[in-house]
Short mmCIF file of C-alpha atoms in Angstrom, two decimals:
data_model
loop_
_atom_site.label_atom_id
_atom_site.label_comp_id
_atom_site.label_asym_id
_atom_site.label_seq_id
_atom_site.Cartn_x
_atom_site.Cartn_y
_atom_site.Cartn_z
CA MET A 1 11.54 5.24 5.79
CA GLY A 2 14.65 6.75 7.41
CA SER A 3 15.12 7.40 11.14
CA ARG A 4 12.80 10.33 11.62
CA GLY A 5 10.58 8.92 14.38
CA ASN A 6 6.84 8.55 14.27
CA SER A 7 5.67 12.15 13.99
CA VAL A 8 2.92 12.72 11.43
CA LEU A 9 2.41 15.89 9.43
CA ALA A 10 -1.06 17.41 9.36
CA VAL A 11 -3.25 15.27 7.13
CA VAL A 12 -5.03 16.46 3.98
CA PHE A 13 -8.66 17.13 4.88
CA LEU A 14 -11.05 15.57 2.39
CA LEU A 15 -14.64 16.44 1.51
CA LEU A 16 -16.23 13.09 0.80
CA PHE A 17 -19.64 12.57 -0.68
CA ALA A 18 -21.29 10.36 -3.29
CA GLY A 19 -17.95 8.62 -3.86
CA ASN A 20 -16.23 11.81 -5.04
CA VAL A 21 -13.11 13.16 -3.35
CA GLU A 22 -12.18 16.82 -3.23
CA VAL A 23 -9.11 18.14 -1.42
CA ILE A 24 -10.05 21.08 0.80
CA GLY A 25 -6.88 21.29 2.87
CA GLN A 26 -3.23 20.32 2.65
CA SER A 27 -0.43 18.75 4.59
CA SER A 28 2.37 21.10 5.63
CA GLY A 29 4.68 21.47 2.65
CA LEU A 30 2.52 19.38 0.32
CA ARG A 31 -0.15 20.61 -2.05
CA VAL A 32 -2.06 19.40 -5.06
CA GLY A 33 -0.50 20.87 -8.19
CA PHE A 34 2.93 21.44 -6.63
CA TYR A 35 4.54 20.96 -10.06
CA SER A 36 1.99 22.98 -12.04
CA ARG A 37 4.68 25.45 -13.13
CA SER A 38 7.94 23.53 -12.73
CA CYS A 39 6.82 20.28 -14.44
CA ARG A 40 3.21 20.62 -15.51
CA ASN A 41 3.14 17.33 -17.47
CA VAL A 42 4.40 15.14 -14.64
CA GLU A 43 1.04 13.51 -13.87
CA PRO A 44 0.19 12.53 -17.48
CA ILE A 45 3.76 11.24 -17.95
CA VAL A 46 3.55 9.01 -14.88
CA ARG A 47 0.05 7.79 -15.73
CA GLY A 48 1.18 6.90 -19.25
CA VAL A 49 3.99 4.72 -17.87
CA VAL A 50 1.63 3.02 -15.41
CA GLN A 51 -0.88 2.37 -18.19
CA ARG A 52 1.82 0.82 -20.36
CA PHE A 53 3.05 -1.50 -17.60
CA LEU A 54 -0.48 -2.41 -16.50
CA GLY A 55 -1.32 -3.36 -20.07
CA ARG A 56 1.39 -6.03 -19.88
CA ASP A 57 0.85 -7.16 -16.29
CA ARG A 58 -2.44 -6.83 -14.40
CA THR A 59 -0.68 -7.41 -11.05
CA VAL A 60 1.06 -4.01 -11.29
CA THR A 61 -1.59 -2.43 -9.05
CA ALA A 62 -0.90 -4.90 -6.27
CA ALA A 63 2.86 -4.42 -6.71
CA LEU A 64 2.69 -0.64 -6.47
CA LEU A 65 0.33 -0.70 -3.49
CA ARG A 66 2.78 -2.95 -1.66
CA LEU A 67 5.73 -0.75 -2.61
CA PHE A 68 3.85 2.37 -1.50
CA PHE A 69 2.79 0.77 1.79
CA HIS A 70 6.29 -0.47 2.62
CA ASP A 71 7.92 2.86 1.77
CA CYS A 72 5.22 5.01 3.33
CA PHE A 73 5.77 4.12 6.90
CA GLY A 74 7.81 7.29 6.08
CA CYS A 75 7.23 8.46 2.47
CA ASP A 76 10.70 9.48 1.32
CA ALA A 77 11.49 6.80 -1.30
CA SER A 78 14.11 5.31 1.03
CA LEU A 79 12.87 1.84 0.08
CA LEU A 80 14.06 2.48 -3.49
CA LEU A 81 17.70 2.95 -2.49
CA ASN A 82 20.12 0.11 -3.21
CA SER A 83 22.56 -1.14 -0.62
CA THR A 84 26.11 0.19 -0.76
CA ARG A 85 29.44 -1.30 0.21
CA THR A 86 29.06 0.12 3.72
CA ASN A 87 25.28 -0.03 4.27
CA ARG A 88 22.45 -2.53 3.91
CA SER A 89 19.32 -0.70 2.75
CA GLU A 90 15.64 -1.34 3.50
CA LYS A 91 15.41 -3.45 0.33
CA GLU A 92 17.46 -6.11 2.16
CA HIS A 93 14.91 -6.57 4.96
CA GLY A 94 13.02 -9.85 4.80
CA ALA A 95 9.65 -8.07 4.87
CA ASN A 96 10.64 -6.25 1.67
CA GLY A 97 11.98 -9.29 -0.16
CA SER A 98 8.90 -9.68 -2.36
CA VAL A 99 8.36 -5.96 -3.01
CA ARG A 100 8.48 -5.15 -6.72
CA GLY A 101 7.59 -2.35 -9.10
CA TYR A 102 10.98 -0.64 -8.94
CA ASP A 103 11.33 -0.97 -12.71
CA LEU A 104 8.10 0.96 -13.28
CA ILE A 105 9.18 3.76 -10.94
CA ASP A 106 12.59 3.92 -12.65
CA ALA A 107 10.90 4.11 -16.07
CA ALA A 108 8.58 6.91 -14.92
CA LYS A 109 11.47 8.79 -13.32
CA ALA A 110 13.52 8.55 -16.53
CA GLU A 111 10.67 9.94 -18.64
CA VAL A 112 10.01 12.76 -16.17
CA GLU A 113 13.73 13.64 -16.06
CA ARG A 114 13.81 14.01 -19.82
CA GLN A 115 11.25 16.81 -19.58
CA CYS A 116 11.95 18.24 -16.12
CA ARG A 117 15.49 17.55 -15.03
CA GLY A 118 16.06 17.52 -11.26
CA VAL A 119 12.56 18.73 -10.37
CA VAL A 120 10.29 15.80 -9.40
CA SER A 121 11.13 13.51 -6.48
CA CYS A 122 11.02 9.73 -6.60
CA ALA A 123 8.77 9.86 -3.51
CA ASP A 124 6.16 11.86 -5.44
CA ILE A 125 6.43 9.53 -8.44
CA VAL A 126 5.68 6.56 -6.15
CA ALA A 127 2.60 8.32 -4.74
CA LEU A 128 1.33 9.36 -8.19
CA ALA A 129 1.98 5.99 -9.82
CA THR A 130 0.20 4.16 -7.02
CA ARG A 131 -2.83 6.43 -7.35
CA ASP A 132 -2.85 5.91 -11.12
CA SER A 133 -2.67 2.13 -10.79
CA ILE A 134 -5.64 2.23 -8.39
CA ALA A 135 -7.71 4.38 -10.75
CA LEU A 136 -6.85 2.24 -13.78
CA ALA A 137 -7.96 -0.83 -11.80
CA GLY A 138 -11.42 0.63 -11.18
CA GLY A 139 -10.73 2.34 -7.88
CA PRO A 140 -10.93 6.02 -6.90
CA ASP A 141 -9.04 8.64 -8.92
CA TYR A 142 -8.13 11.03 -6.14
CA PRO A 143 -5.92 14.16 -6.05
CA VAL A 144 -2.42 13.52 -4.69
CA PRO A 145 -0.69 16.34 -2.80
CA THR A 146 2.93 16.57 -3.96
CA GLY A 147 6.10 18.34 -2.89
CA ARG A 148 7.87 15.43 -1.18
CA ARG A 149 11.63 15.21 -1.33
CA ASP A 150 13.76 12.07 -1.34
CA GLY A 151 15.56 10.80 1.73
CA ARG A 152 19.28 10.08 1.78
CA ILE A 153 19.12 7.40 4.47
CA SER A 154 17.98 3.79 4.08
CA ILE A 155 18.87 1.34 6.84
CA VAL A 156 17.72 -2.27 6.83
CA ASN A 157 16.49 -2.26 10.44
CA ASP A 158 14.18 0.70 9.80
CA ALA A 159 11.80 -1.77 8.15
CA ASP A 160 11.22 -3.54 11.47
CA VAL A 161 8.13 -1.36 12.09
CA LEU A 162 6.09 -3.05 9.35
CA PRO A 163 3.12 -5.12 10.67
CA ASP A 164 3.44 -8.89 10.41
CA PRO A 165 0.91 -10.87 8.25
CA ASN A 166 0.06 -12.87 11.38
CA SER A 167 -0.45 -9.84 13.65
CA ASN A 168 -3.52 -9.86 15.86
CA ALA A 169 -6.00 -6.99 15.72
CA ASN A 170 -4.65 -5.11 18.72
CA GLY A 171 -1.07 -5.43 17.49
CA ALA A 172 -1.99 -4.11 14.05
CA ILE A 173 -4.03 -1.25 15.51
CA GLN A 174 -1.10 -0.28 17.74
CA ALA A 175 1.41 -0.46 14.86
CA PHE A 176 -0.75 1.94 12.86
CA ALA A 177 -1.44 4.17 15.87
CA ASN A 178 2.32 4.53 16.37
CA LYS A 179 2.37 6.23 12.96
CA GLY A 180 -0.66 8.41 13.69
CA LEU A 181 -3.10 6.24 11.71
CA THR A 182 -6.56 5.26 12.97
CA PRO A 183 -8.33 1.88 13.10
CA GLN A 184 -10.30 3.03 10.05
CA ASP A 185 -7.02 3.65 8.21
CA LEU A 186 -5.93 0.14 9.16
CA VAL A 187 -9.11 -1.41 7.75
CA LEU A 188 -9.01 0.61 4.54
CA LEU A 189 -5.31 0.11 3.88
CA LEU A 190 -5.60 -3.63 4.44
CA GLY A 191 -8.42 -3.33 1.91
CA ALA A 192 -5.63 -2.96 -0.65
CA HIS A 193 -5.62 -6.77 -0.44
CA THR A 194 -8.53 -6.50 -2.87
CA VAL A 195 -5.82 -6.88 -5.55
CA GLY A 196 -3.31 -8.76 -3.42
CA ILE A 197 -1.56 -12.08 -3.87
CA THR A 198 0.02 -14.19 -1.15
CA HIS A 199 1.89 -17.49 -0.87
CA CYS A 200 0.38 -20.53 0.79
CA GLY A 201 3.26 -20.59 3.27
CA PHE A 202 1.86 -17.49 4.97
CA PHE A 203 -1.46 -19.14 5.90
CA ARG A 204 -0.96 -22.90 5.48
CA HIS A 205 -1.32 -23.41 9.23
CA ARG A 206 -4.93 -22.18 8.98
CA LEU A 207 -5.73 -25.02 6.58
CA PHE A 208 -4.13 -28.04 8.20
CA ASN A 209 -2.95 -27.43 11.76
CA PHE A 210 -4.47 -24.33 13.28
CA ARG A 211 -2.92 -23.65 16.69
CA GLY A 212 -1.65 -27.21 16.88
CA THR A 213 -5.11 -28.79 16.64
CA GLY A 214 -4.40 -30.79 13.49
CA ARG A 215 -7.52 -29.23 11.98
CA ALA A 216 -8.39 -26.15 9.94
CA ASP A 217 -9.19 -22.76 11.45
CA PRO A 218 -12.90 -23.03 12.39
CA SER A 219 -13.39 -19.31 11.71
CA MET A 220 -12.67 -19.78 7.99
CA ASP A 221 -15.50 -20.63 5.59
CA PRO A 222 -15.35 -24.45 5.12
CA ALA A 223 -15.78 -24.20 1.35
CA LEU A 224 -12.80 -21.84 1.16
CA VAL A 225 -10.77 -24.18 3.36
CA ARG A 226 -11.39 -27.07 0.96
CA GLN A 227 -10.59 -24.90 -2.06
CA LEU A 228 -7.29 -23.74 -0.56
CA GLN A 229 -6.32 -27.21 0.67
CA ARG A 230 -6.53 -28.40 -2.93
CA ALA A 231 -4.60 -25.40 -4.24
CA CYS A 232 -1.81 -25.27 -1.66
CA THR A 233 0.32 -28.17 -2.81
CA SER A 234 3.42 -26.27 -1.61
CA ASP A 235 4.24 -23.15 0.37
CA SER A 236 5.30 -21.34 -2.81
CA VAL A 237 1.88 -21.57 -4.53
CA GLU A 238 0.32 -18.12 -5.00
CA VAL A 239 -3.36 -17.37 -4.39
CA PHE A 240 -5.48 -14.25 -4.70
CA LEU A 241 -6.59 -12.62 -1.44
CA ASP A 242 -9.79 -11.48 -3.18
CA GLN A 243 -11.48 -14.52 -4.70
CA GLY A 244 -14.09 -12.48 -6.57
CA THR A 245 -12.50 -9.53 -8.40
CA PRO A 246 -8.73 -10.01 -7.91
CA PHE A 247 -7.65 -7.34 -10.38
CA ARG A 248 -10.20 -4.68 -9.44
CA VAL A 249 -9.95 -2.19 -6.57
CA ASP A 250 -13.39 -2.43 -4.95
CA LYS A 251 -15.22 -3.37 -1.76
CA VAL A 252 -15.66 -7.07 -2.61
CA PHE A 253 -12.78 -7.89 -0.26
CA PHE A 254 -14.87 -6.62 2.67
CA ASP A 255 -17.90 -8.59 1.52
CA GLN A 256 -15.69 -11.66 1.78
CA LEU A 257 -14.44 -10.72 5.25
CA VAL A 258 -18.04 -10.63 6.47
CA SER A 259 -18.51 -14.11 4.97
CA ASN A 260 -15.44 -15.43 6.84
CA ARG A 261 -13.44 -15.77 3.63
CA ALA A 262 -10.31 -13.90 4.73
CA ILE A 263 -7.13 -15.81 3.93
CA LEU A 264 -4.52 -14.02 6.06
CA ILE A 265 -4.80 -13.91 9.83
CA ILE A 266 -4.26 -10.15 9.87
CA ASP A 267 -7.29 -9.72 7.58
CA GLN A 268 -9.54 -12.07 9.55
CA GLN A 269 -8.50 -10.30 12.76
CA LEU A 270 -10.34 -7.21 11.52
CA ARG A 271 -13.54 -9.11 12.40
CA VAL A 272 -12.35 -9.95 15.91
CA GLU A 273 -11.87 -6.42 17.24
CA GLN A 274 -15.08 -4.36 17.59
CA ARG A 275 -13.35 -1.14 16.52
CA THR A 276 -12.44 -2.64 13.15
CA ASP A 277 -15.38 -5.02 12.68
CA ASP A 278 -17.85 -2.13 12.69
CA ILE A 279 -15.88 -0.49 9.87
CA VAL A 280 -15.66 -3.74 7.87
CA ARG A 281 -19.44 -4.16 8.11
CA ALA A 282 -20.08 -0.53 7.14
CA LEU A 283 -17.92 -0.98 4.03
CA ALA A 284 -19.60 -4.25 3.14
CA ASN A 285 -23.15 -2.90 3.47
CA GLY A 286 -22.31 0.40 1.78
CA THR A 287 -23.01 2.77 4.66
CA LEU A 288 -19.34 3.78 4.42
CA ASN A 289 -18.38 4.58 0.83
CA PHE A 290 -15.35 2.48 -0.10
CA ASN A 291 -13.92 4.73 -2.83
CA ALA A 292 -14.05 7.87 -0.70
CA ALA A 293 -12.75 6.22 2.48
CA PHE A 294 -9.99 4.34 0.67
CA ALA A 295 -8.80 7.54 -1.04
CA GLN A 296 -8.70 9.33 2.31
CA SER A 297 -6.67 6.60 4.01
CA MET A 298 -4.24 6.39 1.07
CA THR A 299 -3.76 10.16 1.37
CA ASN A 300 -3.25 9.87 5.12
CA MET A 301 -0.53 7.26 4.61
CA GLY A 302 1.05 9.28 1.82
CA ASN A 303 1.63 12.16 4.24
CA LEU A 304 3.57 10.16 6.84
CA ASP A 305 6.98 11.57 7.77
CA VAL A 306 7.51 13.33 4.44
CA LEU A 307 10.53 15.49 3.71
CA THR A 308 9.73 18.92 2.26
CA GLY A 309 11.36 22.30 1.68
CA THR A 310 15.14 21.97 1.76
CA ARG A 311 15.28 18.62 3.55
CA GLY A 312 16.40 15.61 1.57
CA GLU A 313 17.05 15.95 -2.16
CA ILE A 314 15.61 15.36 -5.61
CA ARG A 315 17.40 12.21 -6.76
CA ARG A 316 18.62 11.93 -10.33
CA VAL A 317 17.94 8.18 -10.22
CA CYS A 318 15.71 6.54 -7.65
CA SER A 319 18.08 3.76 -6.58
CA ALA A 320 20.97 5.96 -5.38
CA VAL A 321 21.54 9.26 -3.62
CA ASN A 322 23.00 12.05 -5.72
#
């Protein structure tokens, strides 16, 4: 994430129709096929690693999406850096405590290094691996512009910009706007909860004592309330955010939002604000194509505050600067 401010590089322009995605522009310094000469097998190598991990653990998609999201409020792989004796890194921030997938990125980096030493950044491997996990989980298989370089700075307080799970709609919209992302990006990127998991402690108040009333949140579907009350025997119990297709990247999550079956406050808040509710409804009824729109918003996020050219470095290992 680093300390580079909130400027946003020009976003990849996408031609979207019939669910297909074709890149017709590029972000400054990034382009599809950046490694076509220097490491032409990088994408199949990374996809092979993702496929191997996903075959053992179907929650890999959710893990990588979370890792990508938390790093890409500035996509420079700073989240991957370990703390040192003199510095606490972003990994130490409470919001990043449950982030995982580092082992997959390390495995992919090691395989890439064996073929193309010192060429491919950890930041690009994160972006490619996340795309591959989405595609392998039934979501869009979109082109990823590459050419990112890795940051050398990772400071724990830089993670303070991440939205809170209990943010209201306006707060979430503003947090995304501060990074140059639109309300549509907010809706689509929260749509990554289609494969998400959360702990009961993050929403227990909605089930038993909403706003101090001693009752459940009246905006939540009563059948879902009863189901979750039975399941949430402790704050540590995990539940799927998508109760229909929890391992598939699809629009079912938005169908559930329309039916008042959102579990997290930040998700339900998308229905409260007109600017986001219209987008949720368009995704649910199919007038806005989920695969195309999701791919575009993932690309938009992947272009935030990237390092290119001679800035940053190409790390030899993802957890430490060279």
